[in-house]
Short mmCIF file of C-alpha atoms in Angstrom, two decimals:
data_model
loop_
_atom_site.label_atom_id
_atom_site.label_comp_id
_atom_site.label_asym_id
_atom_site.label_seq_id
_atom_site.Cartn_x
_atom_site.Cartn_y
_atom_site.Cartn_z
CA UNK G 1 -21.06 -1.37 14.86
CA UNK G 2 -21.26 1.74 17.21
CA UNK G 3 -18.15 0.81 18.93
CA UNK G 4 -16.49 0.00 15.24
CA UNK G 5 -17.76 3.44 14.24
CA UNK G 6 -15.81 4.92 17.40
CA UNK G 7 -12.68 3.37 16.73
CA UNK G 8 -12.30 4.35 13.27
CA UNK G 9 -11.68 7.64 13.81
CA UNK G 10 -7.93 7.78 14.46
CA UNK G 11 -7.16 5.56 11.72
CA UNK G 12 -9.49 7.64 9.41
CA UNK G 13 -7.90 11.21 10.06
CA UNK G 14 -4.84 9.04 9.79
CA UNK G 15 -6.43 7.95 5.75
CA UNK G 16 -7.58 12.09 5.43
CA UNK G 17 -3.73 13.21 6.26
CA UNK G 18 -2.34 10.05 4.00
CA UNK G 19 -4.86 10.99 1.26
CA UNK G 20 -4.32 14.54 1.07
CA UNK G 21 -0.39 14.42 1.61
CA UNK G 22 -0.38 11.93 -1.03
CA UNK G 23 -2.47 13.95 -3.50
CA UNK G 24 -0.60 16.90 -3.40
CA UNK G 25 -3.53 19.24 -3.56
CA UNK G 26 -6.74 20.47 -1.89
CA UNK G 27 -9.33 21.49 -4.03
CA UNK G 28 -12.96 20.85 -2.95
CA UNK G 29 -12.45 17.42 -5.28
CA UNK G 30 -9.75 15.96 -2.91
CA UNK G 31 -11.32 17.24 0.20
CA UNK G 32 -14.58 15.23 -0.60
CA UNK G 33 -13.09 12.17 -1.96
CA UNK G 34 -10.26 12.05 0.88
CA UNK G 35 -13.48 12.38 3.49
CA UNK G 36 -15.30 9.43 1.75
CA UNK G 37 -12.19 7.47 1.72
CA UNK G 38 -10.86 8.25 5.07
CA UNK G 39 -14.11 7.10 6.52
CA UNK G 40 -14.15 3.51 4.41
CA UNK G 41 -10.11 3.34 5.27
CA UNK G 42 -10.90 4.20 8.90
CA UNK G 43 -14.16 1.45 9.09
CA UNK G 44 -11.79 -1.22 7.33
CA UNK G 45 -8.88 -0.82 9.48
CA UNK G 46 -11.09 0.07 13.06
CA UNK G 47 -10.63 -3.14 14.61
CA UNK G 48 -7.19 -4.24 13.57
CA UNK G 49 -5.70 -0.98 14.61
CA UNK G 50 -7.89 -0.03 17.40
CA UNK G 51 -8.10 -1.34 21.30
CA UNK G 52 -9.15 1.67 22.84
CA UNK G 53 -10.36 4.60 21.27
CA UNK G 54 -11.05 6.59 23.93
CA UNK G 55 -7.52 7.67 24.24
CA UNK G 56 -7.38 9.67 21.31
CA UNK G 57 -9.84 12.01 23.40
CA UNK G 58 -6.83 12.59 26.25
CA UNK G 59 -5.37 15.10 24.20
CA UNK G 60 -2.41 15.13 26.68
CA UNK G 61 -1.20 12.44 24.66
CA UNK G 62 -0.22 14.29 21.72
CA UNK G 63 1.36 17.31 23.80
CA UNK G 64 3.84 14.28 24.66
CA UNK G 65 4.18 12.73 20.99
CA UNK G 66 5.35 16.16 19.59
CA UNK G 67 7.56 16.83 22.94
CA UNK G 68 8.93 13.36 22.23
CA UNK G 69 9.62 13.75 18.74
CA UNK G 70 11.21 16.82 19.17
CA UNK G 71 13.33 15.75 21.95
CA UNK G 72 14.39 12.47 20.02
CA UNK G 73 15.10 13.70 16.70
CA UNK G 74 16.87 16.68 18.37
CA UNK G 75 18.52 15.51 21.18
CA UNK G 76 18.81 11.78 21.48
CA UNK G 77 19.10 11.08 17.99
CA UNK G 78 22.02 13.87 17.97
CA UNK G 79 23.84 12.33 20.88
CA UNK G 80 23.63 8.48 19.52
CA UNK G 81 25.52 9.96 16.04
CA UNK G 82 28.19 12.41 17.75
CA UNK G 83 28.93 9.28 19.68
CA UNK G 84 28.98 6.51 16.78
CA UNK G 85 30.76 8.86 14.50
CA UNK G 86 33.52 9.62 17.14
CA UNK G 87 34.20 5.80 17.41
CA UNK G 88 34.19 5.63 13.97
CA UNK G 89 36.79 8.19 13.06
CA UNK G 90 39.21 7.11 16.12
CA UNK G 91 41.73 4.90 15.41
CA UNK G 92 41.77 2.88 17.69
CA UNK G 93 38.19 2.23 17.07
CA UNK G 94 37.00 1.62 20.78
CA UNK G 95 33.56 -0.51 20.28
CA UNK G 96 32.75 -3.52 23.10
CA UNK G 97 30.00 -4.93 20.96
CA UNK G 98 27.85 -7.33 22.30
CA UNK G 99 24.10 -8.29 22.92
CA UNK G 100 22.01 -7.82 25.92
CA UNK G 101 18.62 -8.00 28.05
CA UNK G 102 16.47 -4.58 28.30
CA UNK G 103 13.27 -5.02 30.26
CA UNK G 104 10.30 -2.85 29.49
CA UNK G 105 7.44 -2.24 31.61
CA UNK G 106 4.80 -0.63 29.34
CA UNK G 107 1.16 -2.71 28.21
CA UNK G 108 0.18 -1.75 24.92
CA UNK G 109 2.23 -2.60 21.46
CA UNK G 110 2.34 1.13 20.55
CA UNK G 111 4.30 1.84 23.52
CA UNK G 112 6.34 -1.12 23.25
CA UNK G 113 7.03 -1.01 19.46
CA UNK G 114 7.68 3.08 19.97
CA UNK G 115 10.69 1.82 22.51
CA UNK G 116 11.86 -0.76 20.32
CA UNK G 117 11.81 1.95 17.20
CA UNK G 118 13.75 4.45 19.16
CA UNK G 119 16.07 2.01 20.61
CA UNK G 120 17.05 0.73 16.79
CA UNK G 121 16.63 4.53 15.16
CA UNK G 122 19.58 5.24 17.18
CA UNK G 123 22.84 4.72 15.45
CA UNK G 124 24.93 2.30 18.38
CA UNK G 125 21.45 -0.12 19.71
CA UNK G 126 19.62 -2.05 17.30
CA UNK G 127 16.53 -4.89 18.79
CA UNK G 128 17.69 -7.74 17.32
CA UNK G 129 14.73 -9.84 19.18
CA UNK G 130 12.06 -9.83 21.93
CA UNK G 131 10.00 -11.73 24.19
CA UNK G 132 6.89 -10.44 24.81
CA UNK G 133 6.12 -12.27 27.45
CA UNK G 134 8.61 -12.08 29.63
CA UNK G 135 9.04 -8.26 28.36
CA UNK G 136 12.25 -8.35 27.37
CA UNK G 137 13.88 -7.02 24.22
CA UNK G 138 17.33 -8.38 22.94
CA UNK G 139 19.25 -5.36 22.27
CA UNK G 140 22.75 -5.20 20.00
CA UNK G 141 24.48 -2.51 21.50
CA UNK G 142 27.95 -0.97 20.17
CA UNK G 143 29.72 -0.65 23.72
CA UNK G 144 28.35 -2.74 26.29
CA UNK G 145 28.63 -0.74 29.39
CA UNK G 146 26.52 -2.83 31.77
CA UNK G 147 24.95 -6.26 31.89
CA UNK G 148 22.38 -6.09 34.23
CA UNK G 149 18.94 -5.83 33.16
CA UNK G 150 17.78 -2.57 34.87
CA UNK G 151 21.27 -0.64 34.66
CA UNK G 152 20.76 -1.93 30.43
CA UNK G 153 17.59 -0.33 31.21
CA UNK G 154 18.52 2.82 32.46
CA UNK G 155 21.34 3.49 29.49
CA UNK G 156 19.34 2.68 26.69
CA UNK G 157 15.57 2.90 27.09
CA UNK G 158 15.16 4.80 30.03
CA UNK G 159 13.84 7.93 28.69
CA UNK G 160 11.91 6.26 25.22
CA UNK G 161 10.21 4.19 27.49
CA UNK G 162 9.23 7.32 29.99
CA UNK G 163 7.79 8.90 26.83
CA UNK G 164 6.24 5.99 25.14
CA UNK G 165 4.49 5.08 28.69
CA UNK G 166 3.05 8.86 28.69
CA UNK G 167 2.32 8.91 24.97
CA UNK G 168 0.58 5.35 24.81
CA UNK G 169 0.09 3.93 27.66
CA UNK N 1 38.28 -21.90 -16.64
CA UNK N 2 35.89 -20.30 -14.66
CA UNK N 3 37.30 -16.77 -14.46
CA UNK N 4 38.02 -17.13 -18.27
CA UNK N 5 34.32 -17.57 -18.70
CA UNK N 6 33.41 -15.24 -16.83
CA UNK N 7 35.43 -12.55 -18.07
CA UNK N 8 34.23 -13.77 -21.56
CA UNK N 9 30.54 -13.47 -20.75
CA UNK N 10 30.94 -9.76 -19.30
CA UNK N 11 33.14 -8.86 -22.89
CA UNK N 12 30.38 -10.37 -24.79
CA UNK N 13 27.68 -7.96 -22.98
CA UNK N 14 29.81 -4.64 -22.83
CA UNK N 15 30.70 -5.13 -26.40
CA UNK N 16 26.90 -6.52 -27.68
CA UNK N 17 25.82 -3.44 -25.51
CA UNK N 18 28.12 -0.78 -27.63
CA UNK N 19 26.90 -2.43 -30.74
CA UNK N 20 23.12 -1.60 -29.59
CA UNK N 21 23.97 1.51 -28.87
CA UNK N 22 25.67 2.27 -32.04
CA UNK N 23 22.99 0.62 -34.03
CA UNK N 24 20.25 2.33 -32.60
CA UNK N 25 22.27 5.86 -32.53
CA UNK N 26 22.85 5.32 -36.52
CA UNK N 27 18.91 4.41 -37.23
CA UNK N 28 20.05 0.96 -37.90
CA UNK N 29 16.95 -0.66 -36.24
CA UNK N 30 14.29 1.59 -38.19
CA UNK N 31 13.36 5.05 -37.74
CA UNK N 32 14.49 7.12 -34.68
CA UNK N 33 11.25 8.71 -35.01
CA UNK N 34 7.60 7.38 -35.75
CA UNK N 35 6.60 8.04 -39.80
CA UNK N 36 4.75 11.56 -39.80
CA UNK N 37 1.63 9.92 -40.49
CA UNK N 38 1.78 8.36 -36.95
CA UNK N 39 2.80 11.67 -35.47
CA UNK N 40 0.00 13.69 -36.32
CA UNK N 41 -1.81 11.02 -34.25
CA UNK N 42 -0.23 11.26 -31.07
CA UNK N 43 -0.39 14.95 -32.11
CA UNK N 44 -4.47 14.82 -31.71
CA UNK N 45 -4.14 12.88 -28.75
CA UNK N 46 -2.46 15.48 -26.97
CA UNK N 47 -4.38 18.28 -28.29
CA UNK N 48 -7.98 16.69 -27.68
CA UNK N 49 -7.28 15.21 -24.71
CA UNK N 50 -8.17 18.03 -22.30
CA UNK N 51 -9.43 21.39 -24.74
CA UNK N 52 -12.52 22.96 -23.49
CA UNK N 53 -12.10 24.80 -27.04
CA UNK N 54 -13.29 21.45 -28.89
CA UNK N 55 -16.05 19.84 -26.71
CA UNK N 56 -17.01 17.78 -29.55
CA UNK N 57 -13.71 15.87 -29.72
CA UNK N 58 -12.06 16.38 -25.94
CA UNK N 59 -11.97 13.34 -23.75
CA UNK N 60 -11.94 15.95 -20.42
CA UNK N 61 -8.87 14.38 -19.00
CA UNK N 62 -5.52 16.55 -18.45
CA UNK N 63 -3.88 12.96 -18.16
CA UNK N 64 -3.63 11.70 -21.85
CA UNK N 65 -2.78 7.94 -20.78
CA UNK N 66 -5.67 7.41 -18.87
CA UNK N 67 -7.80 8.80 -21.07
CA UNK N 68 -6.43 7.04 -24.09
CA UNK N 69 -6.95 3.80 -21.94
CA UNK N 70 -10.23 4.26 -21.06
CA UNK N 71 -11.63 6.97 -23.54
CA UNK N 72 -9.95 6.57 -27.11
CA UNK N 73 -9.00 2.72 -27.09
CA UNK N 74 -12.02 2.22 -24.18
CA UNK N 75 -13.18 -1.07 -25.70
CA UNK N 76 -9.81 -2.62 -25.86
CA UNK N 77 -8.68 -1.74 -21.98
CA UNK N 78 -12.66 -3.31 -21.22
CA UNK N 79 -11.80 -6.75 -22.76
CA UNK N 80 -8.02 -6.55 -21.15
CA UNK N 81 -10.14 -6.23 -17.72
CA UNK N 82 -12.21 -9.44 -18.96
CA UNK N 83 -9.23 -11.34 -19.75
CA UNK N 84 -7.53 -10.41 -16.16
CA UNK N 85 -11.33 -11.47 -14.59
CA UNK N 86 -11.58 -14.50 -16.37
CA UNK N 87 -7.53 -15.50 -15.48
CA UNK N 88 -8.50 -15.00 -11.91
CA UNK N 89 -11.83 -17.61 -12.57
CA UNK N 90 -9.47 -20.03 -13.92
CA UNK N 91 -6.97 -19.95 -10.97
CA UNK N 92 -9.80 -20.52 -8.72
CA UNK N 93 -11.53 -23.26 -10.88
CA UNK N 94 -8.00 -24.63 -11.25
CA UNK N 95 -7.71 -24.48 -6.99
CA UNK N 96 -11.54 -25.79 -6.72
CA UNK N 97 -12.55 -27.15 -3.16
CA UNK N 98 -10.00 -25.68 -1.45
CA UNK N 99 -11.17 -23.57 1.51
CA UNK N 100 -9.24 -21.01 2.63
CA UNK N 101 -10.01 -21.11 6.19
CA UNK N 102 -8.17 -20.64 9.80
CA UNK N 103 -8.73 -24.29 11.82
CA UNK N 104 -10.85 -23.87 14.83
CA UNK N 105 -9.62 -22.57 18.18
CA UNK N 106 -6.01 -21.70 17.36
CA UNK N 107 -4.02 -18.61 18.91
CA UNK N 108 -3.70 -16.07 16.23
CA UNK N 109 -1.58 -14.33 18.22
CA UNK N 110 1.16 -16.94 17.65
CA UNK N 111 1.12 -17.16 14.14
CA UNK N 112 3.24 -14.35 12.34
CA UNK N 113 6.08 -12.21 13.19
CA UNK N 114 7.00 -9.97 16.08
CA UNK N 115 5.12 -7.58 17.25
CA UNK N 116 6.81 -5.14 16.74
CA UNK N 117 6.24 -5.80 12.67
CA UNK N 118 2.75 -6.19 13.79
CA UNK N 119 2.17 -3.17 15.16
CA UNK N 120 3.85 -0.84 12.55
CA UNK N 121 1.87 -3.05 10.04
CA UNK N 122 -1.35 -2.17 11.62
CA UNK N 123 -0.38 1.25 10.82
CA UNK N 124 0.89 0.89 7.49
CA UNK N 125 -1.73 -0.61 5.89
CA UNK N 126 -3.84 2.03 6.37
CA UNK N 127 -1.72 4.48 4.98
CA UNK N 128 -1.41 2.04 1.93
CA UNK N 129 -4.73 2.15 1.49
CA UNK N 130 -5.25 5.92 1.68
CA UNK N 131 -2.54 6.08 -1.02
CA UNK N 132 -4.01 3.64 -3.00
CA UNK N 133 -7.14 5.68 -3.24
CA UNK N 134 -5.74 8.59 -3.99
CA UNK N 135 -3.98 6.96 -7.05
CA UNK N 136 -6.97 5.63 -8.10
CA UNK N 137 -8.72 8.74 -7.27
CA UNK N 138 -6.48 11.07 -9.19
CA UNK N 139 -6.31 8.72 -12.29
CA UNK N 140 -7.84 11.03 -14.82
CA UNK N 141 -5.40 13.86 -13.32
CA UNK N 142 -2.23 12.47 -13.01
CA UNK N 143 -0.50 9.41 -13.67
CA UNK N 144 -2.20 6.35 -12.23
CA UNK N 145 -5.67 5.05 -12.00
CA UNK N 146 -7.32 1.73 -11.34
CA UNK N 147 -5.46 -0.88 -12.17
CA UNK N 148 -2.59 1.06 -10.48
CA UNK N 149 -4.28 1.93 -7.29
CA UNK N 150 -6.08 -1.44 -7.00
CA UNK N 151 -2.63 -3.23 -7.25
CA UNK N 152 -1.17 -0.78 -4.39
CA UNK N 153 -4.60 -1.85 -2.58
CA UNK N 154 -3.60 -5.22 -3.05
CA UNK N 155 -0.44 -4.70 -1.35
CA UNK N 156 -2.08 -4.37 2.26
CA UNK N 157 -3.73 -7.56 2.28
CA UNK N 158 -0.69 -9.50 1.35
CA UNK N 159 1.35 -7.81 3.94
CA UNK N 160 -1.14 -9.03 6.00
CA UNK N 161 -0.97 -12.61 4.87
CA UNK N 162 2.49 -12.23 5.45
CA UNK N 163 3.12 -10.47 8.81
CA UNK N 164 0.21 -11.48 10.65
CA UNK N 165 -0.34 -15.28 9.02
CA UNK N 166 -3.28 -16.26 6.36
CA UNK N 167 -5.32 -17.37 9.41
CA UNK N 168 -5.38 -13.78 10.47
CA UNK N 169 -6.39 -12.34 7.30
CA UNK N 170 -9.31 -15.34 6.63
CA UNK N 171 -10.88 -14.33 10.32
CA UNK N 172 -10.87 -10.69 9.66
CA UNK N 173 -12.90 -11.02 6.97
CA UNK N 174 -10.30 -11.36 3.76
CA UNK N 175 -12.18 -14.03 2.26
CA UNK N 176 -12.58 -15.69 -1.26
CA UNK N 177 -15.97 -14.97 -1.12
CA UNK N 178 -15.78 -11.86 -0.27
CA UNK N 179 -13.20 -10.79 -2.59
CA UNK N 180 -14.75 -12.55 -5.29
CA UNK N 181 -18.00 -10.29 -4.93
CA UNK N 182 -15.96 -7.36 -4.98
CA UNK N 183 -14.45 -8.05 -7.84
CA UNK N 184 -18.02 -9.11 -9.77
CA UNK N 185 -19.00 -5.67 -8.48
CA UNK N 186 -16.05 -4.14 -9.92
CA UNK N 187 -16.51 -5.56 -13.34
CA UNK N 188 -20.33 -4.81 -13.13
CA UNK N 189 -19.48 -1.44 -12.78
CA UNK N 190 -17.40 -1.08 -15.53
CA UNK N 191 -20.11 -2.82 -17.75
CA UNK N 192 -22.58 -0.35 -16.52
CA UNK N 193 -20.56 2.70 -17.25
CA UNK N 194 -19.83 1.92 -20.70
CA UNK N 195 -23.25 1.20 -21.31
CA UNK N 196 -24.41 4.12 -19.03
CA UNK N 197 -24.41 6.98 -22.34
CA UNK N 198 -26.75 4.41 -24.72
CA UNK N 199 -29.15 3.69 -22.10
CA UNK N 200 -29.77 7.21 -21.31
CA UNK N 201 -30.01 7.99 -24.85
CA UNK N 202 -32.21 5.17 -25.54
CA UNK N 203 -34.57 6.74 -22.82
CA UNK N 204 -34.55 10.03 -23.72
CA UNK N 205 -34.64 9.07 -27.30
CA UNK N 206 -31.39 10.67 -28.53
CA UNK N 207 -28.44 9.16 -30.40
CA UNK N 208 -25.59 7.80 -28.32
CA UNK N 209 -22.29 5.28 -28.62
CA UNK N 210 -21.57 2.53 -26.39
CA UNK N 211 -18.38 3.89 -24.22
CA UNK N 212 -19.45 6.95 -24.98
CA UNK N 213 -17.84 9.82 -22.50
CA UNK N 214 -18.27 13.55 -23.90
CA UNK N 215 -21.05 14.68 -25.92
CA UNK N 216 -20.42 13.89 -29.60
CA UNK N 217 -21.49 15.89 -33.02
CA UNK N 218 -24.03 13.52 -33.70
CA UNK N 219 -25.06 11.70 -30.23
CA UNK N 220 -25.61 15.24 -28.14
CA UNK N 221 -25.48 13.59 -24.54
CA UNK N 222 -22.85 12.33 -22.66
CA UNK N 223 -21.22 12.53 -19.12
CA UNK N 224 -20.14 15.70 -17.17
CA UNK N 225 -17.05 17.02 -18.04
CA UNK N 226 -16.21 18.65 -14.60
CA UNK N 227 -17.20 17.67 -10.86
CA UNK N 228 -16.10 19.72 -8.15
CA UNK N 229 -14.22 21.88 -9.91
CA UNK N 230 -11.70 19.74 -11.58
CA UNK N 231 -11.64 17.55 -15.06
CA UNK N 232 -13.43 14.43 -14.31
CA UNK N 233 -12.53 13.19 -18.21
CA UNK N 234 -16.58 12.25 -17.63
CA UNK N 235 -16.41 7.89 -17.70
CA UNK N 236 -12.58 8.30 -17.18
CA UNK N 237 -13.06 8.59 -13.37
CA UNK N 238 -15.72 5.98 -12.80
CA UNK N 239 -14.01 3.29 -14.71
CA UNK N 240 -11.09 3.95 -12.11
CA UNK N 241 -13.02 3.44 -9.63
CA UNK N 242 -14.65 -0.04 -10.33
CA UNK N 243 -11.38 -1.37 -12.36
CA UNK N 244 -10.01 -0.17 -8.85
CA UNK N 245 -12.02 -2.47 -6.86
CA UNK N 246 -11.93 -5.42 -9.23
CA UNK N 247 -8.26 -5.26 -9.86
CA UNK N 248 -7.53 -4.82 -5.56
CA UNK N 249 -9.86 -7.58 -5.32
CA UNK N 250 -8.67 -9.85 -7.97
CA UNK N 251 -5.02 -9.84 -6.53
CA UNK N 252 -6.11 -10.42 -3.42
CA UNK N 253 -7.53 -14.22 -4.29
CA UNK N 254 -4.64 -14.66 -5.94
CA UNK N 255 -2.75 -14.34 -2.52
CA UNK N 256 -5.16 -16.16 -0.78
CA UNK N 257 -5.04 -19.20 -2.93
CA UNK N 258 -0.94 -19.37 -3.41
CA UNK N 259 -0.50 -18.83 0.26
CA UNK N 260 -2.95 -22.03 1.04
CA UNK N 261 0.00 -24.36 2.64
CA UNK N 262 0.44 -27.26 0.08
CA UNK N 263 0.08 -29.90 2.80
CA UNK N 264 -3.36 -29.20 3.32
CA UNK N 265 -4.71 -28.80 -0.20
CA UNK N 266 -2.65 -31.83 -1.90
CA UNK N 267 -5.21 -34.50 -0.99
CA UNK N 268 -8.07 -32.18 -2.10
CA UNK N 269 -6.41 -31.06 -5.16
CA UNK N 270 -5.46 -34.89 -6.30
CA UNK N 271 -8.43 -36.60 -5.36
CA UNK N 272 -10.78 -34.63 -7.71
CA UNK N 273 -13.95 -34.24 -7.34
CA UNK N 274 -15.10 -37.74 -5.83
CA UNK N 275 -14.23 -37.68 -2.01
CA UNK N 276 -14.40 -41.18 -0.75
#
């Protein structure tokens, strides 16, 4: 129960943010009820969510997530469209579609599905499968440029997985 | 052929459509507008429904649908909820001796999608949750309430049944049983706040109505009004609540017993009670 009580903590400021986001207000009525809630939300969920809660404490962690967030949407995510859009609008079209292996060397399923989400946010790569235990993911890619699973690697999920690794990990 | 037919069908409905339209538009299908009679109804509705100016008559509830739901037509909405609670009996008398159980020493991990579903599901379903509550929450404010927020509750349990497996959900604790309690609790609740008003005027030895929410010219007691500083529409708020639970709850069987796989509960289901 202690432990349970320990791990419910991310998920229940996770149920306060939800809660009062969702509400649309913060009078001393939704700050109450959200508390009450976010603690029953956070107790339900604990377990399923929850391997190790003493990460949350390593506040390093989130220094990285908003770094990484702001470096994907701005930069990354910016790149992946100028580049889709240009093949789009030429007329010659130039796309070398195919599908192909990218490794990934991180432990936990939050780092792994964060790579995976980045890799298919951007327009161009989209993880069609994966193998978790051979760590693979199967990635569609617009303009196969290399076959080879750590060169793959290196163009697509080089820096999400550098990020994900410090973020999660 | 075909292509005549279709083409036929789609004159029929853009011409059946126009004649609707036009019918309605010319008052052809009755009044455009309720008789005036009627509309001095829905006229007290919306001026009782939240006027600190006429305690006597106010239900205490900015949101008029919830608190004609619970509040005006109270008693009606309370024997909708028994009809839903007594549906949900009859499913499971209907699906009698079937347990809904994971078989012993199997890898849960293996069941269910990716992980990558997984893991963004883990997520989700709090945040479903959270929002659930709030609807429920913020019934007698906005639009919403119980049964609205209980059926968003719902919706995290049956993603789980889908993403991770209904072996998953049984051995974290989504059980028949459980839910079933839940939902008695749910109902019991609502019993005990329409009943709540009488008792308390029984005991103190004043006049009072069953479903009774504000104070009343003749029955002088009643719920508060206000709690923490915003309308609580008095029973409005508590009846969310527990039709919350027993609504979330009540759903919930229902996808536990329709995602039993029909292999395993034919024999049960056709050999009746007598197991040889």
């Amino acid at each position: 129960m202690a432990d349970r009580l320990v791990k419910a903590v991310g998920p229940a400021v996770l149920a306060f943010i939800t809660y009062i986001i969702f509400s649309g207000s913060v009078t001393p009525y939704d700050l109450v009820t959200a508390t009450v809630v976010a603690v029953i939300v956070g107790l339900l969920v604990a377990n399923l969510m929850i391997h190790n809660p003493r990460k949350l404490l390593q506040v390093q962690r989130l220094g990285w997530l908003i770094v990484y967030a702001i470096r994907y949407f701005f930069i990354d995510e910016v790149k992946a469209h100028l580049d889709v859009m240009s093949r789009i609008v030429r007329p010659s079209m130039p796309i070398n579609p195919g599908i192909v292996r990218v490794p990934y060397y991180v432990e936990s399923d939050y780092a792994m599905t964060t790579i995976a989400n980045s890799i298919t946010n951007t327009p161009g790569t989209v993880v069609v499968d994966l193998d978790t235990e051979r760590k693979i993911f199967y990635v569609h890619w617009i303009d196969v440029k290399a076959l080879e699973a750590e060169r793959t690697r290196k163009e697509i999920s080089e820096v999400f997985e550098r990020f994900a690794k410090r973020i999660f990990d | 052929m075909r292509r005549a037919y279709k083409y036929a069908v789609l004159v029929a409905m853009i011409v059946s459509t126009l004649a609707l339209a036009l019918a309605v538009s010319a008052g052809g299908l009755g009044y455009a507008l309720p008789f005036p009679a009627v509309r001095n109804l829905a006229y007290w509705y919306l001026r009782t429904t939240y006027n600190p100016f006429m305690p006597k008559f106010t239900a205490s509830a900015p949101e008029a649908v919830t608190a004609i739901v619970w509040d005006y037509r109270g008693l009606d909405t309370l024997f909708e909820t028994s009809v839903f609670f007594l549906a949900i009996i009859a499913s499971m008398a209907l699906m009698r001796g079937i347990e809904v159980k994971a078989p012993k020493s199997i890898n849960l991990s293996k069941y269910g999608m990716s992980a990558i579903v997984k893991t963004v599901t883990k997520i989700t379903v709090a945040i479903i949750l959270a929002a659930s509550a709030s609807i429920a929450l913020h019934g007698q404010l906005t639009p919403g309430g119980g049964f609205q927020g209980g059926a968003t509750a719902a919706v995290a349990p049956l993603v789980i049944i889908v993403i991770f497996s209904l072996y998953f959900a049984v051995s974290s604790g989504i059980k028949k049983k459980s839910m079933l309690t839940l939902r008695t609790l749910g109902l019991l609740g609502i019993g005990v706040t329409s009943f709540a008003v009488i008792v308390a005027g029984l005991i103190l030895g004043k006049a009072a109505y069953v479903f009774q929410n504000q104070p009343k010219e003749a029955a002088p007691i009643g719920f508060p009004s206000h709690i923490l500083g915003v309308p609580m529409g008095g029973t409005l708020l508590f009846f969310n609540i527990f039709e919350f639970l027993a609504v979330a709850a009540g759903f919930t069987i229902v996808f536990l017993l329709l995602s039993v796989p029909e292999e395993s509960v034919r024999k049960v289901l056709e050999g009746g009670e007598g197991h040889d």
